[in-house]
mmCIF file of C-alpha atoms and ligand atoms in Angstrom:
data_model
loop_
_atom_site.group_PDB
_atom_site.id
_atom_site.type_symbol
_atom_site.label_atom_id
_atom_site.label_comp_id
_atom_site.label_asym_id
_atom_site.label_seq_id
_atom_site.Cartn_x
_atom_site.Cartn_y
_atom_site.Cartn_z
ATOM 1 C CA MET A 518 34.918 -67.484 -1.408
ATOM 2 C CA PRO A 519 38.024 -68.928 -2.952
ATOM 3 C CA SER A 520 41.523 -68.079 -2.010
ATOM 4 C CA THR A 521 43.611 -68.038 -5.105
ATOM 5 C CA PRO A 522 47.176 -67.217 -4.222
ATOM 6 C CA SER A 523 48.101 -65.648 -7.529
ATOM 7 C CA THR A 524 45.280 -63.132 -7.566
ATOM 8 C CA PRO A 525 45.540 -60.342 -5.047
ATOM 9 C CA ARG A 526 41.882 -59.627 -4.559
ATOM 10 C CA PRO A 527 40.945 -56.339 -2.987
ATOM 11 C CA SER A 528 38.929 -57.072 0.131
ATOM 12 C CA GLN A 529 36.493 -54.239 -0.536
ATOM 13 C CA SER A 530 35.639 -54.956 -4.089
ATOM 14 C CA VAL A 531 34.938 -52.791 -7.136
ATOM 15 C CA GLY A 532 32.890 -49.652 -7.346
ATOM 16 C CA THR A 533 35.266 -46.775 -6.960
ATOM 17 C CA GLU A 534 38.575 -48.408 -7.652
ATOM 18 C CA THR A 535 40.175 -48.222 -11.041
ATOM 19 C CA PRO A 536 39.483 -51.174 -13.303
ATOM 20 C CA THR A 537 42.388 -53.542 -13.088
ATOM 21 C CA LYS A 538 42.587 -56.722 -15.060
ATOM 22 C CA GLN A 539 42.096 -58.669 -11.875
ATOM 23 C CA SER A 540 39.015 -56.869 -10.747
ATOM 24 C CA LEU A 541 37.313 -57.596 -14.059
ATOM 25 C CA SER A 542 37.077 -61.210 -13.099
ATOM 26 C CA SER A 543 36.895 -60.920 -9.351
ATOM 27 C CA PHE A 544 33.975 -62.936 -8.232
ATOM 28 C CA ALA A 545 30.934 -60.672 -8.246
ATOM 29 C CA PRO A 546 28.381 -62.290 -10.546
ATOM 30 C CA TRP A 547 25.784 -59.735 -9.476
ATOM 31 C CA ASP A 548 27.870 -56.754 -10.545
ATOM 32 C CA ARG A 549 26.621 -55.088 -13.740
ATOM 33 C CA ASP A 550 29.573 -52.783 -14.055
ATOM 34 C CA GLN A 551 32.023 -55.679 -14.056
ATOM 35 C CA LEU A 552 29.965 -57.651 -16.549
ATOM 36 C CA VAL A 553 29.822 -54.690 -18.917
ATOM 37 C CA ARG A 554 33.572 -54.157 -18.547
ATOM 38 C CA ARG A 555 34.291 -57.819 -19.210
ATOM 39 C CA LEU A 556 32.122 -57.577 -22.318
ATOM 40 C CA SER A 557 34.096 -54.552 -23.461
ATOM 41 C CA THR A 558 37.284 -56.638 -23.667
ATOM 42 C CA PHE A 559 35.880 -58.829 -26.450
ATOM 43 C CA LYS A 560 37.096 -57.001 -29.523
ATOM 44 C CA ASP A 561 38.157 -59.721 -31.931
ATOM 45 C CA VAL A 562 35.959 -60.333 -34.954
ATOM 46 C CA LEU A 563 36.044 -63.994 -33.911
ATOM 47 C CA TRP A 564 33.149 -63.480 -31.532
ATOM 48 C CA SER A 565 30.751 -62.479 -34.256
ATOM 49 C CA GLN A 566 31.600 -65.663 -36.152
ATOM 50 C CA LEU A 567 30.608 -67.985 -33.331
ATOM 51 C CA PRO A 568 27.116 -69.328 -32.724
ATOM 52 C CA GLU A 569 25.014 -67.508 -30.159
ATOM 53 C CA GLU A 570 25.673 -70.113 -27.466
ATOM 54 C CA LEU A 571 29.343 -69.203 -27.682
ATOM 55 C CA CYS A 572 29.070 -65.465 -28.084
ATOM 56 C CA GLU A 573 31.052 -63.130 -25.863
ATOM 57 C CA LEU A 574 28.112 -62.676 -23.527
ATOM 58 C CA GLU A 575 28.159 -66.345 -22.521
ATOM 59 C CA TRP A 576 31.879 -66.198 -21.769
ATOM 60 C CA ALA A 577 31.652 -62.879 -19.953
ATOM 61 C CA ARG A 578 28.830 -64.180 -17.786
ATOM 62 C CA ARG A 579 31.229 -66.849 -16.589
ATOM 63 C CA GLY A 580 33.995 -64.455 -15.666
ATOM 64 C CA TRP A 581 36.044 -64.723 -18.858
ATOM 65 C CA VAL A 582 37.678 -61.826 -20.656
ATOM 66 C CA GLU A 583 39.367 -61.812 -24.016
ATOM 67 C CA ARG A 584 42.997 -62.848 -23.802
ATOM 68 C CA GLU A 585 45.637 -60.362 -24.799
ATOM 69 C CA ASP A 586 48.594 -62.531 -25.729
ATOM 70 C CA GLY A 587 47.860 -62.568 -29.432
ATOM 71 C CA LYS A 588 45.954 -65.835 -29.387
ATOM 72 C CA LYS A 589 42.246 -65.871 -29.993
ATOM 73 C CA GLY A 590 40.433 -66.919 -26.892
ATOM 74 C CA VAL A 591 39.617 -66.175 -23.286
ATOM 75 C CA LYS A 592 41.215 -66.076 -19.888
ATOM 76 C CA CYS A 593 40.004 -65.915 -16.321
ATOM 77 C CA GLY A 594 41.641 -63.330 -14.112
ATOM 78 C CA LEU A 595 40.625 -65.239 -11.033
ATOM 79 C CA CYS A 596 41.900 -68.770 -11.601
ATOM 80 C CA VAL A 597 44.292 -67.731 -14.397
ATOM 81 C CA ALA A 598 42.934 -70.392 -16.737
ATOM 82 C CA ASP A 599 43.067 -69.532 -20.374
ATOM 83 C CA MET A 600 41.766 -71.145 -23.497
ATOM 84 C CA GLU A 601 42.391 -70.809 -27.167
ATOM 85 C CA ILE A 602 39.320 -70.711 -29.335
ATOM 86 C CA ILE A 603 39.545 -72.229 -32.773
ATOM 87 C CA TRP A 604 36.353 -71.551 -34.621
ATOM 88 C CA ASP A 605 37.162 -73.689 -37.647
ATOM 89 C CA TRP A 606 35.946 -77.181 -36.809
ATOM 90 C CA ASN A 607 38.475 -79.106 -38.846
ATOM 91 C CA GLN A 608 41.355 -77.150 -37.368
ATOM 92 C CA LEU A 609 39.934 -77.666 -33.917
ATOM 93 C CA ARG A 610 39.575 -81.394 -34.259
ATOM 94 C CA GLU A 611 43.108 -81.684 -35.558
ATOM 95 C CA ALA A 612 44.288 -79.785 -32.510
ATOM 96 C CA VAL A 613 42.284 -82.037 -30.208
ATOM 97 C CA ILE A 614 43.568 -85.194 -31.847
ATOM 98 C CA GLU A 615 47.107 -83.886 -31.563
ATOM 99 C CA GLN A 616 46.557 -83.131 -27.914
ATOM 100 C CA ARG A 617 45.187 -86.617 -27.344
ATOM 101 C CA GLU A 618 48.220 -88.162 -28.896
ATOM 102 C CA SER A 619 50.563 -86.194 -26.722
ATOM 103 C CA GLN A 620 48.440 -87.086 -23.695
ATOM 104 C CA GLU A 621 48.744 -90.706 -24.694
ATOM 105 C CA SER A 622 52.494 -90.454 -24.777
ATOM 106 C CA ILE A 623 52.873 -88.810 -21.395
ATOM 107 C CA LYS A 624 50.153 -90.861 -19.799
ATOM 108 C CA GLU A 625 52.516 -93.346 -18.242
ATOM 109 C CA THR A 626 54.994 -90.826 -16.954
ATOM 110 C CA ALA A 627 52.828 -88.248 -15.313
ATOM 111 C CA GLN A 628 49.278 -88.365 -14.156
ATOM 112 C CA ASN A 629 48.231 -84.989 -12.973
ATOM 113 C CA GLY A 630 45.820 -83.514 -15.463
ATOM 114 C CA ASP A 631 45.164 -79.916 -14.592
ATOM 115 C CA GLY A 632 47.080 -78.079 -17.237
ATOM 116 C CA ILE A 633 46.202 -74.668 -18.459
ATOM 117 C CA LEU A 634 45.366 -75.904 -21.906
ATOM 118 C CA GLU A 635 41.950 -76.687 -23.258
ATOM 119 C CA ASN A 636 41.641 -79.133 -20.533
ATOM 120 C CA GLY A 637 38.706 -78.819 -18.262
ATOM 121 C CA THR A 638 37.156 -81.949 -19.602
ATOM 122 C CA SER A 639 39.330 -84.101 -17.421
ATOM 123 C CA ASN A 640 36.637 -85.267 -15.117
ATOM 124 C CA GLY A 641 38.945 -86.446 -12.426
ATOM 125 C CA THR A 642 38.906 -90.182 -12.663
ATOM 126 C CA THR A 643 41.453 -91.947 -14.762
ATOM 127 C CA ASP A 644 39.798 -94.970 -16.159
ATOM 128 C CA SER A 645 42.558 -97.190 -17.436
ATOM 129 C CA SER A 646 40.714 -98.226 -20.557
ATOM 130 C CA HIS A 647 39.887 -94.620 -21.399
ATOM 131 C CA PRO A 648 42.628 -92.100 -20.890
ATOM 132 C CA GLU A 649 41.632 -88.505 -20.299
ATOM 133 C CA LEU A 650 40.036 -87.626 -23.544
ATOM 134 C CA PRO A 651 37.765 -84.715 -24.092
ATOM 135 C CA LEU A 652 34.173 -85.931 -24.377
ATOM 136 C CA SER A 653 35.108 -89.559 -24.025
ATOM 137 C CA ASP A 654 31.587 -90.681 -24.822
ATOM 138 C CA ALA A 655 30.875 -93.403 -27.287
ATOM 139 C CA ASP A 656 29.901 -90.854 -29.900
ATOM 140 C CA ASP A 657 33.176 -89.154 -30.572
ATOM 141 C CA VAL A 658 32.650 -85.954 -32.538
ATOM 142 C CA TYR A 659 36.374 -85.503 -33.061
ATOM 143 C CA SER A 660 36.476 -88.415 -35.440
ATOM 144 C CA LYS A 661 34.204 -86.572 -37.842
ATOM 145 C CA GLU A 662 34.728 -83.904 -40.378
ATOM 146 C CA ALA A 663 31.796 -81.573 -40.579
ATOM 147 C CA ILE A 664 29.789 -82.020 -43.742
ATOM 148 C CA ASP A 665 28.466 -78.458 -43.705
ATOM 149 C CA ASP A 666 28.439 -75.268 -41.678
ATOM 150 C CA LEU A 667 25.491 -76.373 -39.633
ATOM 151 C CA GLU A 668 27.238 -79.505 -38.504
ATOM 152 C CA ALA A 669 30.443 -77.627 -37.872
ATOM 153 C CA THR A 670 28.486 -75.297 -35.607
ATOM 154 C CA THR A 671 26.956 -78.229 -33.749
ATOM 155 C CA PHE A 672 30.374 -79.775 -33.196
ATOM 156 C CA LEU A 673 31.872 -76.486 -32.066
ATOM 157 C CA GLN A 674 29.101 -76.153 -29.524
ATOM 158 C CA ALA A 675 29.614 -79.703 -28.313
ATOM 159 C CA HIS A 676 33.251 -78.883 -27.702
ATOM 160 C CA TYR A 677 33.117 -75.377 -26.284
ATOM 161 C CA VAL A 678 29.806 -74.996 -24.452
ATOM 162 C CA PRO A 679 30.884 -77.304 -21.579
ATOM 163 C CA LEU A 680 34.236 -75.528 -21.445
ATOM 164 C CA ILE A 681 32.586 -72.214 -20.618
ATOM 165 C CA SER A 682 32.219 -73.627 -17.115
ATOM 166 C CA SER A 683 34.625 -76.549 -16.937
ATOM 167 C CA GLY A 684 37.459 -74.537 -18.475
ATOM 168 C CA HIS A 685 37.923 -72.837 -15.123
ATOM 169 C CA ALA A 686 40.167 -74.406 -12.522
ATOM 170 C CA MET A 687 38.462 -76.750 -10.090
ATOM 171 C CA LYS A 688 38.391 -74.224 -7.277
ATOM 172 C CA CYS A 689 37.312 -71.248 -9.358
ATOM 173 C CA PRO A 690 33.850 -70.048 -8.283
ATOM 174 C CA TRP A 691 33.004 -69.179 -11.899
ATOM 175 C CA ARG A 692 33.010 -72.884 -12.597
ATOM 176 C CA THR A 693 29.709 -73.345 -10.841
ATOM 177 C CA ARG A 694 28.074 -69.970 -11.096
ATOM 178 C CA ARG A 695 27.433 -67.447 -13.809
ATOM 179 C CA THR A 696 26.075 -63.954 -13.931
ATOM 180 C CA ASP A 697 22.346 -63.856 -14.380
ATOM 181 C CA LEU A 698 21.297 -62.390 -17.699
ATOM 182 C CA THR A 699 19.153 -59.745 -16.040
ATOM 183 C CA VAL A 700 22.250 -58.248 -14.392
ATOM 184 C CA LEU A 701 22.814 -56.581 -17.749
ATOM 185 C CA ARG A 702 19.506 -54.738 -17.416
ATOM 186 C CA LEU A 703 19.789 -50.975 -17.981
ATOM 187 C CA PRO A 704 19.384 -48.961 -14.793
ATOM 188 C CA PRO A 705 16.329 -46.627 -14.759
ATOM 189 C CA ALA A 706 18.596 -43.577 -15.029
ATOM 190 C CA SER A 707 19.747 -44.698 -18.481
ATOM 191 C CA LEU A 708 16.164 -44.791 -19.662
ATOM 192 C CA SER A 709 15.284 -41.287 -18.535
ATOM 193 C CA LEU A 710 14.940 -38.034 -20.449
ATOM 194 C CA PRO A 711 18.132 -36.541 -18.902
ATOM 195 C CA SER A 712 20.069 -39.573 -20.045
ATOM 196 C CA LEU A 713 18.651 -39.185 -23.538
ATOM 197 C CA MET A 714 19.750 -35.534 -23.465
ATOM 198 C CA SER A 715 23.295 -36.528 -22.603
ATOM 199 C CA ARG A 716 23.371 -39.056 -25.447
ATOM 200 C CA LEU A 717 22.083 -36.331 -27.754
ATOM 201 C CA SER A 718 24.947 -34.071 -26.755
ATOM 202 C CA THR A 719 27.373 -36.737 -28.001
ATOM 203 C CA LEU A 720 25.300 -37.263 -31.136
ATOM 204 C CA SER A 721 25.020 -33.649 -32.264
ATOM 205 C CA PRO A 722 28.632 -33.483 -33.552
ATOM 206 C CA ILE A 723 28.004 -36.426 -35.873
ATOM 207 C CA LEU A 724 24.766 -35.149 -37.363
ATOM 208 C CA ALA A 725 26.465 -34.482 -40.698
ATOM 209 C CA PHE A 726 27.467 -38.140 -40.943
ATOM 210 C CA LEU A 727 23.986 -39.552 -40.487
ATOM 211 C CA PRO A 728 22.292 -40.948 -43.580
ATOM 212 C CA ASP A 729 19.031 -39.486 -44.831
ATOM 213 C CA ALA A 730 15.931 -40.334 -42.862
ATOM 214 C CA SER A 731 14.833 -42.659 -45.662
ATOM 215 C CA GLN A 732 18.022 -44.661 -45.130
ATOM 216 C CA ILE A 733 17.450 -45.175 -41.417
ATOM 217 C CA THR A 734 15.326 -48.038 -40.141
ATOM 218 C CA ILE A 735 13.621 -46.939 -36.945
ATOM 219 C CA PRO A 736 11.682 -48.997 -34.420
ATOM 220 C CA LYS A 737 8.695 -46.633 -34.322
ATOM 221 C CA PRO A 738 7.927 -43.166 -35.700
ATOM 222 C CA LEU A 739 8.432 -40.351 -33.226
ATOM 223 C CA PRO A 740 5.330 -39.067 -31.417
ATOM 224 C CA GLU A 741 3.767 -36.052 -33.114
ATOM 225 C CA SER A 742 4.744 -33.714 -30.331
ATOM 226 C CA LEU A 743 7.944 -34.056 -28.382
ATOM 227 C CA PRO A 744 8.991 -32.499 -25.080
ATOM 228 C CA THR A 745 10.240 -28.946 -25.701
ATOM 229 C CA THR A 746 13.812 -29.903 -24.789
ATOM 230 C CA LEU A 747 13.887 -32.243 -27.775
ATOM 231 C CA GLN A 748 12.175 -30.083 -30.338
ATOM 232 C CA ASP A 749 15.311 -28.328 -31.564
ATOM 233 C CA PHE A 750 17.114 -31.538 -32.384
ATOM 234 C CA ASP A 751 17.105 -33.136 -35.799
ATOM 235 C CA PRO A 752 14.482 -35.919 -35.578
ATOM 236 C CA ARG A 753 17.071 -38.440 -36.778
ATOM 237 C CA LEU A 754 19.234 -37.645 -33.760
ATOM 238 C CA VAL A 755 16.289 -38.128 -31.425
ATOM 239 C CA GLN A 756 15.569 -41.501 -33.002
ATOM 240 C CA VAL A 757 19.176 -42.564 -32.679
ATOM 241 C CA GLY A 758 19.304 -41.388 -29.048
ATOM 242 C CA ILE A 759 16.048 -43.149 -28.125
ATOM 243 C CA SER A 760 17.523 -46.341 -29.566
ATOM 244 C CA GLY A 761 20.343 -46.188 -27.021
ATOM 245 C CA TRP A 762 23.183 -44.944 -29.206
ATOM 246 C CA SER A 763 25.792 -42.371 -28.375
ATOM 247 C CA GLY A 764 27.912 -40.637 -30.978
ATOM 248 C CA SER A 765 31.616 -40.244 -31.383
ATOM 249 C CA LEU A 766 34.076 -38.867 -33.893
ATOM 250 C CA LEU A 767 36.710 -41.181 -35.266
ATOM 251 C CA GLY A 768 39.172 -38.927 -37.006
ATOM 252 C CA ASP A 769 37.048 -37.134 -39.558
ATOM 253 C CA LYS A 770 34.355 -39.773 -39.518
ATOM 254 C CA GLY A 771 31.339 -40.374 -37.359
ATOM 255 C CA ILE A 772 30.414 -43.523 -35.479
ATOM 256 C CA LEU A 773 27.578 -44.688 -33.290
ATOM 257 C CA LYS A 774 28.430 -46.676 -30.221
ATOM 258 C CA CYS A 775 26.538 -48.551 -27.556
ATOM 259 C CA THR A 776 28.017 -48.448 -24.076
ATOM 260 C CA THR A 777 26.223 -51.654 -23.122
ATOM 261 C CA CYS A 778 26.881 -54.131 -25.938
ATOM 262 C CA HIS A 779 29.922 -52.149 -27.170
ATOM 263 C CA ARG A 780 28.792 -52.231 -30.748
ATOM 264 C CA ARG A 781 30.435 -49.546 -32.881
ATOM 265 C CA VAL A 782 28.846 -48.607 -36.168
ATOM 266 C CA GLY A 783 30.795 -46.669 -38.812
ATOM 267 C CA LEU A 784 28.333 -44.296 -40.375
ATOM 268 C CA TRP A 785 30.281 -44.120 -43.637
ATOM 269 C CA LEU A 786 28.959 -47.590 -44.392
ATOM 270 C CA PHE A 787 25.474 -46.201 -44.737
ATOM 271 C CA LYS A 788 26.107 -43.054 -46.635
ATOM 272 C CA SER A 789 27.035 -42.676 -50.247
ATOM 273 C CA THR A 790 29.249 -39.630 -50.494
ATOM 274 C CA SER A 791 27.557 -37.052 -52.666
ATOM 275 C CA GLU A 792 30.746 -36.111 -54.470
ATOM 276 C CA SER A 793 31.457 -39.646 -55.592
ATOM 277 C CA ASN A 794 30.010 -40.412 -58.981
ATOM 278 C CA ASP A 795 28.988 -43.955 -58.360
ATOM 279 C CA ASP A 796 25.319 -44.496 -58.897
ATOM 280 C CA ILE A 797 25.908 -48.193 -58.786
ATOM 281 C CA LEU A 798 27.388 -48.010 -55.333
ATOM 282 C CA LYS A 799 24.460 -46.004 -54.141
ATOM 283 C CA LEU A 800 22.136 -48.883 -54.836
ATOM 284 C CA ASP A 801 24.210 -51.053 -52.573
ATOM 285 C CA VAL A 802 24.098 -48.765 -49.589
ATOM 286 C CA GLU A 803 22.252 -50.530 -46.832
ATOM 287 C CA SER A 804 19.967 -48.699 -44.521
ATOM 288 C CA LEU A 805 21.048 -48.062 -40.960
ATOM 289 C CA ASP A 806 18.897 -50.259 -38.729
ATOM 290 C CA LEU A 807 18.936 -48.704 -35.276
ATOM 291 C CA ILE A 808 17.709 -51.895 -33.639
ATOM 292 C CA ALA A 809 19.554 -54.587 -35.576
ATOM 293 C CA GLU A 810 22.919 -52.886 -35.122
ATOM 294 C CA HIS A 811 22.872 -53.675 -31.393
ATOM 295 C CA LYS A 812 24.044 -57.120 -30.391
ATOM 296 C CA SER A 813 21.067 -59.429 -29.988
ATOM 297 C CA TYR A 814 21.518 -59.654 -26.215
ATOM 298 C CA CYS A 815 21.669 -55.894 -25.721
ATOM 299 C CA PRO A 816 18.977 -54.724 -23.287
ATOM 300 C CA TRP A 817 18.393 -51.684 -25.491
ATOM 301 C CA ILE A 818 16.622 -54.031 -27.893
ATOM 302 C CA ASN A 819 16.164 -57.239 -25.930
ATOM 303 C CA GLY A 820 13.085 -57.029 -23.737
ATOM 304 C CA GLN A 821 13.887 -60.303 -21.973
ATOM 305 C CA VAL A 822 17.242 -59.100 -20.774
ATOM 306 C CA GLN A 823 15.721 -55.767 -19.780
ATOM 307 C CA SER A 824 12.828 -57.555 -18.001
ATOM 308 C CA GLY A 825 9.687 -56.333 -19.683
ATOM 309 C CA MET A 826 10.163 -53.983 -22.575
ATOM 310 C CA ALA A 827 13.318 -53.288 -24.518
ATOM 311 C CA GLY A 828 15.304 -50.270 -23.341
ATOM 312 C CA TRP A 829 14.335 -48.124 -26.316
ATOM 313 C CA GLU A 830 10.637 -48.670 -25.538
ATOM 314 C CA TYR A 831 11.068 -47.209 -22.071
ATOM 315 C CA VAL A 832 12.785 -44.124 -23.484
ATOM 316 C CA TYR A 833 10.075 -43.817 -26.098
ATOM 317 C CA GLU A 834 7.495 -43.786 -23.318
ATOM 318 C CA ALA A 835 9.478 -41.098 -21.536
ATOM 319 C CA VAL A 836 9.300 -38.776 -24.550
ATOM 320 C CA GLU A 837 5.692 -39.534 -25.428
ATOM 321 C CA PRO A 838 3.295 -36.745 -24.502
ATOM 322 C CA ARG A 839 1.578 -37.572 -21.230
ATOM 323 C CA GLY A 840 -1.888 -37.445 -22.765
ATOM 324 C CA THR A 841 -1.186 -40.171 -25.284
ATOM 325 C CA LEU A 842 0.509 -42.290 -22.732
ATOM 326 C CA LYS A 843 -2.374 -42.034 -20.305
ATOM 327 C CA ARG A 844 -4.934 -42.717 -22.984
ATOM 328 C CA ASN A 845 -3.027 -45.763 -24.129
ATOM 329 C CA ARG A 846 -2.674 -47.045 -20.635
ATOM 330 C CA ASP A 847 -6.283 -46.492 -19.629
ATOM 331 C CA GLY A 848 -7.643 -48.113 -22.707
ATOM 332 C CA ASN A 849 -5.268 -50.962 -22.554
ATOM 333 C CA ASP A 850 -5.425 -52.911 -19.359
ATOM 334 C CA ASP A 851 -5.169 -56.098 -21.333
ATOM 335 C CA GLU A 852 -1.872 -55.071 -22.765
ATOM 336 C CA LYS A 853 -0.598 -54.082 -19.343
ATOM 337 C CA GLU A 854 -1.748 -57.365 -17.923
ATOM 338 C CA SER A 855 -0.074 -59.342 -20.676
ATOM 339 C CA ARG A 856 3.110 -57.390 -20.131
ATOM 340 C CA PHE A 857 3.165 -58.454 -16.485
ATOM 341 C CA LYS A 858 2.439 -61.966 -17.512
ATOM 342 C CA ARG A 859 5.297 -61.890 -19.955
ATOM 343 C CA LEU A 860 7.562 -60.606 -17.213
ATOM 344 C CA ARG A 861 6.483 -63.331 -14.834
ATOM 345 C CA ASP A 862 6.993 -66.018 -17.447
ATOM 346 C CA MET A 863 10.326 -64.572 -18.304
ATOM 347 C CA LEU A 864 11.521 -64.563 -14.716
ATOM 348 C CA LYS A 865 10.397 -68.121 -14.331
ATOM 349 C CA GLY A 866 12.338 -69.024 -17.415
ATOM 350 C CA ILE A 867 15.529 -67.280 -16.391
ATOM 351 C CA LYS A 868 15.666 -68.318 -12.732
ATOM 352 C CA ARG A 869 15.653 -71.969 -13.399
HETATM 353 ZN ZN1 ZN B 13 38.310 -69.059 -13.384
HETATM 354 ZN ZN1 ZN B 14 23.748 -52.229 -27.557
#
């Protein structure tokens, strides 16, 4: 355990205490609650523009939260490192080249590298022929302008992926360890019928904002008969609830939100208002995809993160009449077997 003087770490960590900025990054890579809260800090649209390897999940797994000083980027509450993230390759390489030049000029005077800037790549040794340059390999990506988006993405990854770990201070424990993906797994309680009921209670007030059933893309049609507790609900609400969404009112509008991946979906985007006279607009209205609206890593839809099936599949099983479920299971040992196999393979893959 590190002792970082600037971060007063509570000796008995997390759980009941109120979420402080510090505790979000206190070193508990096994703690789901902290991971989810770190994820919730990533609000800038920037994160959706970055390739998957640089999405907020990858930063949050390494203890980073979104910085709040107006610059786009991340900070670590534990080692107090912060980093600006420039997602435009050409701007980034200009910034790097500029930084190199200023490093060049102060090279003779001072020689202690660990600034708070986008440093991290200073791998200790100061080779006299090569000053501390980021990625000082022979193949220097910073000399190149990207010819297209694909290349720009590749270069961005080359720059930032190593910084997810090396951007932390030398002594920061997040530098060498990250939260396992399966920590994000939904607890069994979230996949139960009572939990579905509580999501439905938040969804009922936004029923009027939901698009028609034909405008909603669902993962699987509802079973023919539902548990009695669900029968009074509009089937669209049940579908939305099974898919992990809660509802909320935003002024006089309705939104769906996921408390795991923090996606918020404005329902007005999927509904053409009946009083508006625009037939043309109506054609453009997309359908509301209950799966695709979650972030790709969300355990509600990602069976690998959830270890086995996606979250919604577990809830679906919970609302399926017992008879069907049993019949399916009895007649389908192969499927069960392959599911276990998938799980085993997956665990092997994740716990490298
Ligand atoms: Zn750190
Ligand atoms: Zn989600």
